[in-house]
Short mmCIF file of N, CA and C and ligand atoms in Angstrom, two decimals:
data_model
loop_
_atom_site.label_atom_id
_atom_site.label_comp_id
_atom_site.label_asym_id
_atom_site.label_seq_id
_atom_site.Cartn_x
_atom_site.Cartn_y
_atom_site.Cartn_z
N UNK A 1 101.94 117.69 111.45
CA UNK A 1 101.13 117.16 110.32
C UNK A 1 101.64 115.79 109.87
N UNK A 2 102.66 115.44 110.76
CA UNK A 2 103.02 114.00 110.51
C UNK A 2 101.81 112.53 110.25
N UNK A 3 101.01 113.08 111.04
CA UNK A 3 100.11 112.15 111.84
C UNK A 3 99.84 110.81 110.09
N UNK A 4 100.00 109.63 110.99
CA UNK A 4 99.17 108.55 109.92
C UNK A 4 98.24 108.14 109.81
N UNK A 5 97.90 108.42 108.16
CA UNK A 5 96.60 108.30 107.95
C UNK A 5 96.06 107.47 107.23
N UNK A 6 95.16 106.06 107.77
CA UNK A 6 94.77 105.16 106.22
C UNK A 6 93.27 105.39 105.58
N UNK A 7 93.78 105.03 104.72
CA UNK A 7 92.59 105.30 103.32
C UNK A 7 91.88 104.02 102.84
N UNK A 8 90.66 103.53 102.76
CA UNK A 8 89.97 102.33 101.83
C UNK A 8 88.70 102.83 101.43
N UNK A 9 88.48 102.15 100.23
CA UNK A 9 87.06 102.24 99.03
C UNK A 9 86.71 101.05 98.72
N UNK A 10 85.40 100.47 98.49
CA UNK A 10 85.50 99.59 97.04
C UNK A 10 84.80 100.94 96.47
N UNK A 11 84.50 99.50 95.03
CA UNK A 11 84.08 100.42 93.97
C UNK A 11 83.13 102.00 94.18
N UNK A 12 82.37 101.70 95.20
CA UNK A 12 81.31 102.62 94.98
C UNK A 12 82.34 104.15 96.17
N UNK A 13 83.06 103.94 96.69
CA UNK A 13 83.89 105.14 97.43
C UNK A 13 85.24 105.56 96.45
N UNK A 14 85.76 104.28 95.51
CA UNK A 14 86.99 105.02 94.68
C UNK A 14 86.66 106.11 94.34
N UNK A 15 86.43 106.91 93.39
CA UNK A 15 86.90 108.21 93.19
C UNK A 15 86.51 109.35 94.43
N UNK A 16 85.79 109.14 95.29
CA UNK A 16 86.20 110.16 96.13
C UNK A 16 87.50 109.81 97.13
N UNK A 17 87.60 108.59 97.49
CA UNK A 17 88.99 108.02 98.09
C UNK A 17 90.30 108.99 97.00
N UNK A 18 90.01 108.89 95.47
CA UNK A 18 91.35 109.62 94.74
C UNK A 18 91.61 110.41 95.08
N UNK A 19 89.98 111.26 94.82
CA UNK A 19 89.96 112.72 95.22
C UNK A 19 90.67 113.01 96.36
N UNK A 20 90.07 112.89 97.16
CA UNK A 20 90.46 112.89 99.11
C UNK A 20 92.05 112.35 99.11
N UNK A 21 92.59 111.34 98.56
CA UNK A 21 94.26 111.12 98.83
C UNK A 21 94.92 112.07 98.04
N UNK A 22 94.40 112.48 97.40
CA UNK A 22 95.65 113.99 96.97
C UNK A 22 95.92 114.86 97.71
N UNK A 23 93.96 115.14 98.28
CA UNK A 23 94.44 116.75 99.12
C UNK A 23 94.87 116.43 100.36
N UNK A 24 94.95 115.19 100.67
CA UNK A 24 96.12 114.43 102.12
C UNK A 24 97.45 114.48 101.92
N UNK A 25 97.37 113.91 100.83
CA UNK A 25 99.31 114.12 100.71
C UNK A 25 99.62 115.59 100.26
N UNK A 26 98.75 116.14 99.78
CA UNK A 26 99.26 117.88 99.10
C UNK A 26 98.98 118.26 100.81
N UNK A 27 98.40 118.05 101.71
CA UNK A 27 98.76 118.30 103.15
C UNK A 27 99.68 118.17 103.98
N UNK A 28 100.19 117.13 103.77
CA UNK A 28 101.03 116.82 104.36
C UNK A 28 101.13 115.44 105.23
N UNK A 29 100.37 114.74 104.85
CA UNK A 29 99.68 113.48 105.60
C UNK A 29 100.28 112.60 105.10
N UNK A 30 100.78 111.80 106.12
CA UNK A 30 101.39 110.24 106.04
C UNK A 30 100.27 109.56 105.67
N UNK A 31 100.17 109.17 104.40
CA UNK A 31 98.74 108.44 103.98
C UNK A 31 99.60 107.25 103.58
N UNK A 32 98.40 105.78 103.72
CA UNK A 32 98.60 104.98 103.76
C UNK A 32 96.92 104.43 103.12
N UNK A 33 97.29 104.17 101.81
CA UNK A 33 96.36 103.47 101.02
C UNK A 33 96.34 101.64 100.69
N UNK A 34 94.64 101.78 101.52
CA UNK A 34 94.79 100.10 101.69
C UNK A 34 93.56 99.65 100.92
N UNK A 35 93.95 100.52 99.58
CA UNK A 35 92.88 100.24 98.18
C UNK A 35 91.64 100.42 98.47
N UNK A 36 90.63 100.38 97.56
CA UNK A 36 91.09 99.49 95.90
C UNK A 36 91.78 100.29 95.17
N UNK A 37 92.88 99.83 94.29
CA UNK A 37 94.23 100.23 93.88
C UNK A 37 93.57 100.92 92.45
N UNK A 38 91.84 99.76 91.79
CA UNK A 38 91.74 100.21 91.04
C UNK A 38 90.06 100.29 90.99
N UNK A 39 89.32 100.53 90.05
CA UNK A 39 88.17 100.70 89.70
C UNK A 39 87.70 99.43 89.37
N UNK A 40 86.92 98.47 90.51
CA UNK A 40 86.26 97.28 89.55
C UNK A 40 85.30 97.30 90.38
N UNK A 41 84.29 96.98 89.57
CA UNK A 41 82.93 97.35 90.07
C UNK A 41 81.65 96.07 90.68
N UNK A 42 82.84 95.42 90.76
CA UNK A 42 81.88 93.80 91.59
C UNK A 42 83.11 93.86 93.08
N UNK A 43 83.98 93.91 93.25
CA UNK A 43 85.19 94.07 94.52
C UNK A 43 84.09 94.38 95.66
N UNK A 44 84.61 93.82 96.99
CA UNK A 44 83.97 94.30 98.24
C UNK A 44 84.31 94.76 99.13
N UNK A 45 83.58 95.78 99.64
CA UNK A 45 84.44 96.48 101.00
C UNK A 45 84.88 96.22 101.78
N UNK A 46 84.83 94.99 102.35
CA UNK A 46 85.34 94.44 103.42
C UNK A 46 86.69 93.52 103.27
N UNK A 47 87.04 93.82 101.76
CA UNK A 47 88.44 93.70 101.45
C UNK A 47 89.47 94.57 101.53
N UNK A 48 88.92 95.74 101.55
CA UNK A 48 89.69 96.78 101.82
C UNK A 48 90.00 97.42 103.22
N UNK A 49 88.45 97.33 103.89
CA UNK A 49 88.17 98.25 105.39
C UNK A 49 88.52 97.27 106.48
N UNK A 50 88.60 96.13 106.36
CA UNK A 50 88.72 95.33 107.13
C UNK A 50 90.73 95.39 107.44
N UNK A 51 91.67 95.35 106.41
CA UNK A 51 92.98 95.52 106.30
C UNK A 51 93.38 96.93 107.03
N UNK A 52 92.60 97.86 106.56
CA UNK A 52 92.84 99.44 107.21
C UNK A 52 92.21 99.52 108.43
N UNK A 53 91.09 98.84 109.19
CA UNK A 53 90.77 98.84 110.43
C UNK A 53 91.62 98.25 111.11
N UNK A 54 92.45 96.77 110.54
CA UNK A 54 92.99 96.18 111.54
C UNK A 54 94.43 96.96 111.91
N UNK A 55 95.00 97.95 110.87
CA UNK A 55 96.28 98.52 111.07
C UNK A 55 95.83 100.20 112.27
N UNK A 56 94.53 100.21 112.08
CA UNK A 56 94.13 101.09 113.02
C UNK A 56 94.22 100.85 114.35
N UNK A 57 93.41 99.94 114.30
CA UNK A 57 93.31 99.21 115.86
C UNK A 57 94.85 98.76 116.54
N UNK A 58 95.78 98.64 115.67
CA UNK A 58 96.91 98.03 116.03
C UNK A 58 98.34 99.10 116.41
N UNK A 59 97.86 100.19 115.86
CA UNK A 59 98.21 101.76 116.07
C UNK A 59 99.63 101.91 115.21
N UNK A 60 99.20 101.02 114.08
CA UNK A 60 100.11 100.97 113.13
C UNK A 60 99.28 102.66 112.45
N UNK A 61 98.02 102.81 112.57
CA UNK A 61 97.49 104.35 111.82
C UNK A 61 97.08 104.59 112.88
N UNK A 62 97.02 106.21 112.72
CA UNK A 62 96.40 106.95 114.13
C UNK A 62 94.96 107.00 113.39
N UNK A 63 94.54 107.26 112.52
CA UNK A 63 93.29 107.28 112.28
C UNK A 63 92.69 106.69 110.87
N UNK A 64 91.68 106.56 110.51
CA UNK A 64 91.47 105.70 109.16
C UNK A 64 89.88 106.19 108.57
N UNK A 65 89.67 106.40 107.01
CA UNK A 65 88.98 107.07 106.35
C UNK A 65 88.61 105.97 105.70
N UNK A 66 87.00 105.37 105.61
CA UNK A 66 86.91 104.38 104.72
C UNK A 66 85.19 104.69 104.28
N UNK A 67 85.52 104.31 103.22
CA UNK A 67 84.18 104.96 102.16
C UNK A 67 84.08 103.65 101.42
N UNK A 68 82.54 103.53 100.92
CA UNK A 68 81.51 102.64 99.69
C UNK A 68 80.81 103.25 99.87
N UNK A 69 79.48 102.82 98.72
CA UNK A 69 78.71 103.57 98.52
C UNK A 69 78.11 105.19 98.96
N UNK A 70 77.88 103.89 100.29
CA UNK A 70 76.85 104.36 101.62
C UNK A 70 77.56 105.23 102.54
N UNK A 71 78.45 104.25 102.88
CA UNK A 71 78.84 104.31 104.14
C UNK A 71 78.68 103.53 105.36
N UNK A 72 77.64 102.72 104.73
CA UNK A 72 76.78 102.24 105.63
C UNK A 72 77.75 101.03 105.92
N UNK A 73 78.14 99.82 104.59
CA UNK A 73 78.71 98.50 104.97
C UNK A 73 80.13 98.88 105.26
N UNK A 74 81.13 100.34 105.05
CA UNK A 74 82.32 100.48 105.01
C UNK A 74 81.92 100.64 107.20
N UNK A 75 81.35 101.01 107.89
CA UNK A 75 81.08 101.54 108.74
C UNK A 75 80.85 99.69 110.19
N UNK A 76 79.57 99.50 109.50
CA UNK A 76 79.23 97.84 109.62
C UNK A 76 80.71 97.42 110.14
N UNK A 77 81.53 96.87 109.01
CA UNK A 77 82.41 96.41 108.94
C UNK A 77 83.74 96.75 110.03
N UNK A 78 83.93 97.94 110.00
CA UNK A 78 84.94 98.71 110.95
C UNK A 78 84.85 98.23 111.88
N UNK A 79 83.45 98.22 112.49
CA UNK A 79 83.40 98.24 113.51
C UNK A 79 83.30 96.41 114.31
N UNK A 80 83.64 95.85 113.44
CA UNK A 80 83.39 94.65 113.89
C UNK A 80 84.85 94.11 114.30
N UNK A 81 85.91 95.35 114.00
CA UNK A 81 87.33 94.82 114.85
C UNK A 81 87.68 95.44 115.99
N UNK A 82 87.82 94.64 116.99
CA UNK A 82 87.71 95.05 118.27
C UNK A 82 88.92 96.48 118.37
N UNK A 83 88.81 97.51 119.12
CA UNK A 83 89.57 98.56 119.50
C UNK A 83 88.90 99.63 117.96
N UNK A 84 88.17 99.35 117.13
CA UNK A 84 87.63 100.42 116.67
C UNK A 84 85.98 100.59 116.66
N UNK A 85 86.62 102.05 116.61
CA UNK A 85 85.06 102.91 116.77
C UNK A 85 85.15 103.99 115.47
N UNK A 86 84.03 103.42 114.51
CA UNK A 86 84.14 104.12 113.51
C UNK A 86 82.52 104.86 113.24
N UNK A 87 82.08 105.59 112.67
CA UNK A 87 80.86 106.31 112.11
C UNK A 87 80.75 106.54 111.18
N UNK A 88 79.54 106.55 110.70
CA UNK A 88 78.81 107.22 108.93
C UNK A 88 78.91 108.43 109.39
N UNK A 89 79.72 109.27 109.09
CA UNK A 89 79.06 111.31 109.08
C UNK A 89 79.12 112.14 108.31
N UNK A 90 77.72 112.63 108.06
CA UNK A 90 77.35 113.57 107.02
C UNK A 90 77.69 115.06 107.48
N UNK A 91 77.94 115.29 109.11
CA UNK A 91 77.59 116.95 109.31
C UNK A 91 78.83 117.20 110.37
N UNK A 92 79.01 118.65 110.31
CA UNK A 92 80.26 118.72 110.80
C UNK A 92 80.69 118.57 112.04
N UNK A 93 79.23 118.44 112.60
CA UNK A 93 79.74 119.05 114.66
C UNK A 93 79.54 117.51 114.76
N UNK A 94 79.36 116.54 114.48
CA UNK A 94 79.72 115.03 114.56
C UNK A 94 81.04 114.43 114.63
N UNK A 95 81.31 115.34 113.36
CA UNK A 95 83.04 114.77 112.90
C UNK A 95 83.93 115.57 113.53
N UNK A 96 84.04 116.60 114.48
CA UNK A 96 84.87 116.69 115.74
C UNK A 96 83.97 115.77 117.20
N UNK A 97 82.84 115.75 117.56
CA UNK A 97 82.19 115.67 118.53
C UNK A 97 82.79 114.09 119.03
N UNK A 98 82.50 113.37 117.53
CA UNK A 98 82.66 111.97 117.45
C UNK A 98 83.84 111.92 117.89
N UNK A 99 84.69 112.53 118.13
CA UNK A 99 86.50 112.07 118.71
C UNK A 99 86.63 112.41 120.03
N UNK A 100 86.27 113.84 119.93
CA UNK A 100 86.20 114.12 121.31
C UNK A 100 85.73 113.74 122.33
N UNK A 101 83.95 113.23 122.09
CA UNK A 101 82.99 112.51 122.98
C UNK A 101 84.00 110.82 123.29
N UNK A 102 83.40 110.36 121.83
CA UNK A 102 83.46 108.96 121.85
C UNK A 102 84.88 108.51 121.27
N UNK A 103 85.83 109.32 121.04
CA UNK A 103 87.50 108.94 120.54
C UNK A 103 86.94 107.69 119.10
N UNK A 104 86.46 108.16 118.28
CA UNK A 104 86.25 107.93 117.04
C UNK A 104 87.80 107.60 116.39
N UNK A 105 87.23 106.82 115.84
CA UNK A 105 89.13 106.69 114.96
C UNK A 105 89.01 106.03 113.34
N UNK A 106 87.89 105.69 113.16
CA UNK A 106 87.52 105.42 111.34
C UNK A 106 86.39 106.57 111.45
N UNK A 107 86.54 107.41 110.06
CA UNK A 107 85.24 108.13 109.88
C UNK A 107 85.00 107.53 108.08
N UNK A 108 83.73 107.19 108.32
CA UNK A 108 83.65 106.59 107.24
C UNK A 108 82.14 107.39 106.18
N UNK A 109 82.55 107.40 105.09
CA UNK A 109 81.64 108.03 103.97
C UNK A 109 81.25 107.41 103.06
N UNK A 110 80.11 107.90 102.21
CA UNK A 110 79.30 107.96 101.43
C UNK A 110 79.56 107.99 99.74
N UNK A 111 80.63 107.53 99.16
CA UNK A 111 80.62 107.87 98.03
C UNK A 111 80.02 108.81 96.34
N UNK A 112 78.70 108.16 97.03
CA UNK A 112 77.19 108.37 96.41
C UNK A 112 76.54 109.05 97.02
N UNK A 113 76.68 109.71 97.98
CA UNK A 113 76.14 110.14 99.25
C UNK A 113 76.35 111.93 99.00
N UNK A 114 78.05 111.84 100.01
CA UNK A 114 78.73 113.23 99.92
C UNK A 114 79.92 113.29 99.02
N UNK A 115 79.34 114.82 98.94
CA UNK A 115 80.75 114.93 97.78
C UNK A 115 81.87 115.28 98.12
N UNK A 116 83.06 115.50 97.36
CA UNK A 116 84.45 115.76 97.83
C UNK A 116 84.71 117.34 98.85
N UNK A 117 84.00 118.55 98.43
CA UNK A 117 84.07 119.43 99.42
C UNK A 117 83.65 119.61 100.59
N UNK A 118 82.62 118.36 100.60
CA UNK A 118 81.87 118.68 101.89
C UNK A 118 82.75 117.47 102.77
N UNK A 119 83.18 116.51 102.09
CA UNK A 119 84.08 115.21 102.64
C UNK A 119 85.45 115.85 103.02
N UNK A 120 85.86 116.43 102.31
CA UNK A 120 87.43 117.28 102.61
C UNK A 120 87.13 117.99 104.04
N UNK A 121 86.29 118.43 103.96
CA UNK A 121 85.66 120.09 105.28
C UNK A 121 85.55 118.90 106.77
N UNK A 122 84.83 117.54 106.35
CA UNK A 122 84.67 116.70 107.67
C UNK A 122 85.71 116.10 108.01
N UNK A 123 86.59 115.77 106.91
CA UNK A 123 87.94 115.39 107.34
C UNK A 123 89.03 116.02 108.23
N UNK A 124 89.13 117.26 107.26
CA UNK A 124 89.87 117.81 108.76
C UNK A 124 89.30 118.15 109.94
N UNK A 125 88.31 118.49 109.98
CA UNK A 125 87.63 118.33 111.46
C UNK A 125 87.58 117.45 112.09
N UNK A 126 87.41 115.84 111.79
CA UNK A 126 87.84 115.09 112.35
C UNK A 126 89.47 114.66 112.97
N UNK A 127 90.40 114.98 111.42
CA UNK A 127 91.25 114.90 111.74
C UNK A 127 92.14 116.35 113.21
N UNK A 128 91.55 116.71 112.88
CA UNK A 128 92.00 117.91 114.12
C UNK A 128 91.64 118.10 115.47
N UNK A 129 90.48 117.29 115.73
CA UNK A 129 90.10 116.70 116.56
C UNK A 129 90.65 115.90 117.74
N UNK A 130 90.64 116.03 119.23
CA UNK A 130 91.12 115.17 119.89
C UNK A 130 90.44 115.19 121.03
N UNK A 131 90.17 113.27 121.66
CA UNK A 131 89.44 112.91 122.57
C UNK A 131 89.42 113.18 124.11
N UNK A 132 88.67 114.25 124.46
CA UNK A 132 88.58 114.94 125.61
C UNK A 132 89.36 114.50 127.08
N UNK A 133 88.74 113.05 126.88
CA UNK A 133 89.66 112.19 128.10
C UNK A 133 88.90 112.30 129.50
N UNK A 134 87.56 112.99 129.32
CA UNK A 134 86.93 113.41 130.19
C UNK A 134 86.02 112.57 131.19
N UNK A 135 85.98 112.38 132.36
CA UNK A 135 85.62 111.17 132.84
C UNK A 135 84.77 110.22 132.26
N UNK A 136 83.28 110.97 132.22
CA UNK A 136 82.19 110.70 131.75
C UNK A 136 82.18 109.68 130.36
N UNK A 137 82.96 110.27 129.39
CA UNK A 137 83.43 109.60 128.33
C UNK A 137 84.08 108.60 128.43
N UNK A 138 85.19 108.25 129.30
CA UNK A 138 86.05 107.24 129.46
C UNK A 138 85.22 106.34 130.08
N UNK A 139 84.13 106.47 131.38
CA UNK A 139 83.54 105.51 131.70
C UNK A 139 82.52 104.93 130.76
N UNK A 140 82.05 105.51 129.75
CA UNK A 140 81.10 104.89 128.46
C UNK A 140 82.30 104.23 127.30
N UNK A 141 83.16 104.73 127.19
CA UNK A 141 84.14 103.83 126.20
C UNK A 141 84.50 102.44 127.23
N UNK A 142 84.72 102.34 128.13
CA UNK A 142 85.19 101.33 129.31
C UNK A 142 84.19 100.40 128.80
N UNK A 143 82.49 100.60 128.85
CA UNK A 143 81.86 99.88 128.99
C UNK A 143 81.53 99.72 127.61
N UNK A 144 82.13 99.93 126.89
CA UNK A 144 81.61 99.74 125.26
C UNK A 144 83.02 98.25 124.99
N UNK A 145 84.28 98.53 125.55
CA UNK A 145 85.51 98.03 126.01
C UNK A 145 85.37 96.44 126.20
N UNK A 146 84.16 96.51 126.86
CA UNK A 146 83.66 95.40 128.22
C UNK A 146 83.21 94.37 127.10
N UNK A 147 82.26 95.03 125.94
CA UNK A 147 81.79 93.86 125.02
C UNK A 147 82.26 93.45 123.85
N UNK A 148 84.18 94.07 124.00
CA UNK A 148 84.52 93.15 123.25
C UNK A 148 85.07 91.90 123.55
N UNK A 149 85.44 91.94 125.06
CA UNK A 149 85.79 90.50 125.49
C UNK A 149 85.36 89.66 125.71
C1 LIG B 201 78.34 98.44 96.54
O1 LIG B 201 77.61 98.56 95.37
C2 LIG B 201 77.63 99.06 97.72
O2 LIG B 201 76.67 98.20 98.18
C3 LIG B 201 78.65 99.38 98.79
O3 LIG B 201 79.60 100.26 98.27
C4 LIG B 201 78.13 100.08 100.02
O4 LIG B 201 77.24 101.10 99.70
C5 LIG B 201 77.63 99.23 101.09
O5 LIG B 201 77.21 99.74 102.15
#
């Protein structure tokens, strides 16, 4: 249960980010919070998700949780640093499927969206999760690989 884990919000994901970093560290999770530290309600996500993607990608975190509103721009954003593959997911056979299939490594949420029990339940499924390694898969990550260079 060592495993490291980073955390980012703006305004519209803070309090489920609070919520969600307690029952990580009452887990046992090397959490690593890369804000917002506090509640301000003009701040942007890509101040936060962009710092926690790049420590992802760099395997400074094994995996990374990043929430606004939507989900939608915390997600956008992730994914625009090369070596991550992040998703919006609302349902559960995604948030293992997504690691296993496609080795997912940001799962990103909804603030406004989903709430903390149903966000806790996808978390560890994601987090428990691991990427099959299975040919088929590796030759579609290869070529996903291809357009970041
Ligand atoms: C901020 O109000 C909101 O636009 C942002 O949190 C997010 O939903 C963007 O996708």
């Amino acid at each position: 249960m060592n495993m490291k884990i980073g955390i980012a919000a703006d305004h519209g994901g803070f309090e489920l980010k609070e919520k969600i970093s307690e029952l990580l560290k009452s887990s046992g999770y090397n959490l690593v919070d890369y804000g917002a530290y506090s509640l301000q309600d003009q701040d942007d996500y890509p101040d936060f998700v962009v710092p926690l993607a790049k420590a992802v990608a760099s395997g400074q975190m094994e995996r990374g949780i990043a929430i606004c509103g939507s989900g939608v721009g915390a997600s956008i954003v992730a994914n625009k640093i090369p070596g991550i593959r992040a998703a919006l997911i609302t349902d559960s056979f995604s948030a293992h499927q997504g690691v296993e299939d496609d080795n997912m490594n940001i799962i990103c949420f909804g603030g406004r969206i989903s709430g903390p029990a149903l966000v806790w339940e996808l978390i560890q499924s994601f987090l428990s999760a691991k990427f099959s390694g299975a040919e088929r898969h590796q030759r579609r990550l290869y070529k996903i690989l291809e357009l970041e260079k």
